[in-house]
Amino acid sequence: MVLDYQSDMTVVGEASDGAEALRLLRTTPADVVVMDLRMPVLDGVTATRRICAAGPLPRVLVLTTFDTDEDAFAALQAGASGFLLKSVPPDDLLSAIRVVAGGDAVVAPRVTRRLLDRFAGRLVAKDAAGLPEMTDREREVLLLVAQGLSNLEIGSRLQVAEATVKTHIGRILAKLGLRDRVQAVVFAYESGLVRPGSESGSVVSPSRPEARGDAGVSP
């Protein structure tokens, strides 16, 4: 009801488990799938992996009661573009669907912080000289993405147009072989470009909800 009430959204189908969702998508085009994790017949992670392996659309936004590290890791590794908790306010859910439909990613901030802390604790920083070649501006943009700034905020910080920021991010993702902003944030920490607790890494979520509930949305 909430989704259908929006002028820019239409619910084209509903499924009770992952297997039914896959069957439905064979005949019903969709831009975004809002996916649960714990389901009978076929779980949400497996369904997400199969959906994402089939092509760029639909994108998957996981909406679940469970926020364990294992669930979040599995969903994002499977190709999900978002991971939110069912306690998310309706307005944030709607915004997240629009963000994912637009090609960006969104993850509940407290989940993202745990993911990055866990990555940083077990990964060895790579030699910066061994990283794919990026321009100084692209590296600067990547660092700001890792701090959680939106495209608009990055543009304001660097005094360039938002469209220019989007172009830089597209090139960064292509050079690094990454899917979205979530992977870009993780890459920045894996590679040692940003450290948790440092001034540049003090904000580690790819979204900036400004103290609003559990969910965050990256424009």
Coordinates of C-alpha atoms in Angstrom, one line a residue:
M1 CA 0.0 0.0 0.0
V2 CA 2.8 2.4 0.9
L3 CA 4.7 1.7 -2.4
D4 CA 1.6 1.9 -4.6
Y5 CA 0.6 5.2 -3.1
Q6 CA 3.7 6.8 -4.6
S7 CA 3.3 8.5 -8.0
D8 CA 6.7 7.1 -9.2
M9 CA 6.3 3.5 -8.0
T10 CA 4.2 0.5 -9.0
V11 CA 4.2 -2.9 -7.4
V12 CA 4.3 -5.3 -10.3
G13 CA 4.3 -8.5 -8.3
E14 CA 4.6 -10.2 -4.9
A15 CA 6.2 -13.5 -4.0
S16 CA 6.2 -15.6 -0.8
D17 CA 9.7 -17.0 -1.3
G18 CA 12.8 -16.7 -3.4
A19 CA 11.9 -19.4 -5.9
E20 CA 8.5 -17.8 -6.6
A21 CA 10.3 -14.4 -7.0
L22 CA 12.6 -15.9 -9.7
R23 CA 9.7 -17.4 -11.6
L24 CA 7.8 -14.1 -11.4
L25 CA 10.7 -12.2 -12.8
R26 CA 10.9 -14.4 -15.9
T27 CA 7.7 -12.8 -17.1
T28 CA 7.4 -9.6 -15.1
P29 CA 10.0 -6.9 -15.7
A30 CA 11.0 -4.9 -12.6
D31 CA 13.5 -2.2 -11.6
V32 CA 13.9 -3.1 -7.9
V33 CA 13.2 -6.2 -5.9
V34 CA 12.7 -5.7 -2.2
M35 CA 14.0 -9.0 -0.8
D36 CA 13.6 -10.7 2.6
L37 CA 16.4 -13.1 3.7
R38 CA 14.8 -15.9 5.8
M39 CA 12.3 -17.5 3.5
P40 CA 11.2 -21.1 2.8
V41 CA 12.0 -23.0 -0.4
L42 CA 14.8 -20.6 -1.5
D43 CA 16.4 -18.1 0.8
G44 CA 16.9 -14.4 0.0
V45 CA 20.7 -14.6 -0.4
T46 CA 20.5 -17.3 -3.0
A47 CA 17.6 -15.6 -4.8
T48 CA 19.6 -12.3 -4.8
R49 CA 22.7 -14.0 -6.2
R50 CA 20.7 -15.5 -9.1
I51 CA 18.8 -12.3 -9.8
C52 CA 22.0 -10.2 -9.9
A53 CA 23.9 -12.8 -12.0
A54 CA 21.2 -12.6 -14.7
G55 CA 21.8 -9.0 -15.5
P56 CA 21.9 -5.4 -14.3
L57 CA 18.2 -5.3 -13.6
P58 CA 16.4 -5.7 -11.4
R59 CA 18.5 -4.4 -8.6
V60 CA 18.0 -5.9 -5.1
L61 CA 17.3 -4.1 -1.9
V62 CA 17.3 -6.4 1.1
L63 CA 14.8 -5.6 3.8
T64 CA 15.2 -7.8 6.8
T65 CA 14.7 -8.2 10.5
F66 CA 18.1 -9.8 10.9
D67 CA 21.2 -7.5 11.0
T68 CA 24.0 -9.9 11.8
D69 CA 27.3 -9.4 10.1
E70 CA 26.9 -12.8 8.3
D71 CA 23.6 -11.8 6.8
A72 CA 24.9 -8.4 5.7
F73 CA 28.1 -9.9 4.2
A74 CA 26.2 -12.6 2.4
A75 CA 23.6 -10.2 0.9
L76 CA 26.1 -7.7 -0.3
Q77 CA 28.4 -10.4 -1.7
A78 CA 25.4 -11.8 -3.5
G79 CA 25.0 -8.5 -5.3
A80 CA 22.4 -6.6 -3.3
S81 CA 22.5 -2.9 -3.8
G82 CA 21.1 -2.2 -0.4
F83 CA 20.6 -3.7 3.1
L84 CA 18.0 -2.2 5.5
L85 CA 16.2 -3.3 8.6
K86 CA 12.5 -3.7 8.8
S87 CA 12.4 -1.1 11.5
V88 CA 13.3 1.6 8.9
P89 CA 10.8 4.5 8.8
P90 CA 8.6 4.3 5.6
D91 CA 10.0 7.5 4.2
D92 CA 13.5 6.1 4.4
L93 CA 12.4 2.9 2.7
L94 CA 10.9 4.9 -0.1
S95 CA 14.0 7.0 -0.5
A96 CA 16.2 3.8 -0.5
I97 CA 14.2 2.2 -3.3
R98 CA 14.6 5.4 -5.4
V99 CA 18.4 5.4 -4.6
V100 CA 18.8 1.8 -5.6
A101 CA 16.7 2.3 -8.7
G102 CA 19.0 5.1 -9.7
G103 CA 22.0 2.9 -9.5
D104 CA 23.4 3.8 -6.1
A105 CA 23.6 1.8 -2.9
V106 CA 22.3 2.2 0.6
V107 CA 23.1 0.3 3.8
A108 CA 21.9 0.8 7.3
P109 CA 24.7 2.9 8.9
R110 CA 25.1 0.7 12.0
V111 CA 25.5 -2.3 9.7
T112 CA 28.0 -0.5 7.5
R113 CA 30.1 0.5 10.5
R114 CA 30.3 -3.1 11.7
L115 CA 31.2 -4.3 8.3
L116 CA 34.1 -1.9 7.8
D117 CA 35.4 -2.4 11.4
R118 CA 35.4 -6.1 10.7
F119 CA 37.1 -5.7 7.3
A120 CA 39.7 -3.4 8.8
G121 CA 40.5 -5.8 11.6
R122 CA 41.3 -8.7 9.3
L123 CA 42.7 -7.2 6.1
V124 CA 46.2 -6.1 5.4
A125 CA 46.5 -2.7 3.7
K126 CA 47.7 -2.9 0.1
D127 CA 50.6 -0.9 -1.2
A128 CA 49.2 2.2 -2.7
A129 CA 51.6 1.8 -5.6
G130 CA 49.9 -1.4 -6.5
L131 CA 46.5 0.1 -6.8
P132 CA 44.9 0.7 -10.2
E133 CA 45.9 4.0 -11.7
M134 CA 43.7 6.9 -10.7
T135 CA 44.0 10.6 -11.2
D136 CA 44.5 12.8 -8.1
R137 CA 41.0 14.0 -8.4
E138 CA 39.6 10.5 -8.7
R139 CA 41.5 9.5 -5.6
E140 CA 40.2 12.6 -3.8
V141 CA 36.6 11.7 -4.8
L142 CA 37.1 8.1 -3.6
L143 CA 38.2 9.3 -0.2
L144 CA 35.2 11.6 0.1
V145 CA 32.9 8.7 -0.9
A146 CA 34.5 6.6 1.8
Q147 CA 33.7 9.4 4.3
G148 CA 30.0 9.0 3.4
L149 CA 29.5 12.2 1.5
S150 CA 26.8 12.4 -1.2
N151 CA 27.5 13.5 -4.7
L152 CA 26.1 16.9 -3.9
E153 CA 28.3 17.3 -0.8
I154 CA 31.4 16.1 -2.7
G155 CA 30.7 18.7 -5.5
S156 CA 30.3 21.4 -2.9
R157 CA 33.6 20.4 -1.2
L158 CA 35.5 20.3 -4.5
Q159 CA 33.6 23.2 -6.0
V160 CA 32.5 21.2 -9.1
A161 CA 29.1 20.3 -10.5
E162 CA 27.3 17.2 -9.2
A163 CA 27.3 15.8 -12.7
T164 CA 31.1 16.0 -12.7
V165 CA 31.2 14.1 -9.5
K166 CA 29.0 11.4 -11.0
T167 CA 31.3 11.1 -13.9
H168 CA 34.4 10.7 -11.6
I169 CA 32.6 8.0 -9.6
G170 CA 31.6 6.2 -12.7
R171 CA 35.3 6.1 -13.9
I172 CA 36.5 5.1 -10.4
L173 CA 34.1 2.1 -10.3
A174 CA 35.1 1.1 -13.8
K175 CA 38.8 1.3 -13.1
L176 CA 38.5 -0.6 -9.8
G177 CA 36.0 -3.2 -11.2
L178 CA 33.5 -2.3 -8.5
R179 CA 29.7 -2.4 -8.6
D180 CA 28.6 0.5 -6.5
R181 CA 29.4 3.0 -3.7
V182 CA 29.2 0.3 -1.0
Q183 CA 32.0 -1.7 -2.7
A184 CA 33.9 1.6 -3.2
V185 CA 33.8 2.3 0.5
V186 CA 35.0 -1.2 1.4
F187 CA 37.8 -0.9 -1.2
A188 CA 39.0 2.3 0.3
Y189 CA 39.3 0.6 3.7
E190 CA 40.7 -2.7 2.3
S191 CA 43.4 -0.8 0.4
G192 CA 44.4 1.3 3.4
L193 CA 43.4 4.6 1.7
V194 CA 41.1 5.2 4.8
R195 CA 41.5 3.9 8.3
P196 CA 38.6 3.6 10.8
G197 CA 39.1 6.2 13.6
S198 CA 41.2 8.5 11.5
E199 CA 40.0 12.0 10.6
S200 CA 39.3 10.9 7.0
G201 CA 37.7 7.7 8.1
S202 CA 35.6 8.8 11.0
V203 CA 32.4 8.6 9.0
V204 CA 32.3 5.2 7.4
S205 CA 28.7 4.8 6.1
P206 CA 28.0 5.4 2.4
S207 CA 24.9 7.2 3.5
R208 CA 24.3 10.3 5.6
P209 CA 21.0 10.0 7.5
E210 CA 21.9 12.9 9.9
A211 CA 20.8 11.0 13.0
R212 CA 17.6 9.7 11.5
G213 CA 16.8 6.2 12.7
D214 CA 18.6 3.1 11.5
A215 CA 18.5 3.6 7.7
G216 CA 20.6 5.9 5.6
V217 CA 20.2 6.9 2.0
S218 CA 22.9 8.0 -0.4
P219 CA 21.7 10.4 -3.1

